[in-house]
C-alpha positions as a printed Julia matrix, in Angstrom:
62×3 Matrix{Float64}:
 -5.98   32.1     1.34
 -3.02   30.29    2.57
 -2.6    26.51    0.61
 -1.39   23.67    2.38
  1.06   21.28    0.77
  0.04   17.81    1.77
  3.16   15.06    0.81
  1.64   11.84   -0.25
  4.04    9.5    -0.2
  2.93    6.7    -2.4
  4.24    3.02   -2.97
  4.41    1.71   -6.43
  3.8    -1.93   -7.51
  3.96   -5.19   -5.35
  7.84   -5.97   -5.05
  8.14   -2.76   -3.17
  4.92   -3.32   -0.48
  6.12   -6.7     0.05
  9.4    -4.45    1.22
  7.41   -2.66    3.72
  5.12   -5.37    4.92
  8.21   -7.95    5.15
  6.11  -10.44    2.97
  6.58  -12.66   -0.26
  5.61  -10.83   -4.02
  3.36  -13.6    -4.0
  1.53  -13.1    -0.78
  1.8    -9.76   -1.27
 -0.26   -9.78   -4.46
 -3.06  -12.58   -2.95
 -3.75   -9.92   -0.07
 -4.33   -7.34   -2.86
 -6.05   -8.55   -5.36
 -7.99  -10.32   -2.7
 -8.75   -6.71   -1.17
 -7.22   -7.34    2.03
 -4.73   -4.63    1.74
 -5.83   -0.57    1.48
 -4.6    -0.34   -2.06
 -5.32   -0.07   -5.72
 -5.17   -1.09   -8.95
 -3.3     1.56  -10.92
 -3.16    0.16  -14.88
 -1.07   -2.71  -14.46
  0.69   -1.04  -11.35
 -0.92   -1.81   -7.52
 -0.41    1.43   -5.5
 -0.8     2.87   -1.74
 -0.11    5.02    0.38
  2.66    4.7     3.3
  0.18    5.97    5.74
 -2.78    3.92    4.86
 -0.72    1.23    4.67
  0.54    1.92    8.32
 -2.58    2.9     9.8
 -3.9    -0.57    8.62
 -1.86   -2.59   10.16
 -1.78   -0.6    13.99
 -5.6    -1.24   13.26
 -5.75   -5.08   13.11
 -2.8    -5.12   15.94
 -4.84   -3.16   18.17
C-alpha cells in the first residue's frame, strides 16, 4: 500500500500569524481569542495551518 506524505504547513505564534494576515499582533490576538480565525491554542501558543488560514480569507472575501 502506497502512503502519501502530506505536508502540513503550521504557523506558530501570534506574531507570525499577524504577519501573514497583515494585522498587528494585538488585533490578531483578539481575532484568535474570540474564535474569529481558524486556529487552536496549544499550551500557551497559537497555531494554525497556512492552508486553513488562506482558505478562510478566500471564503470570507467571496
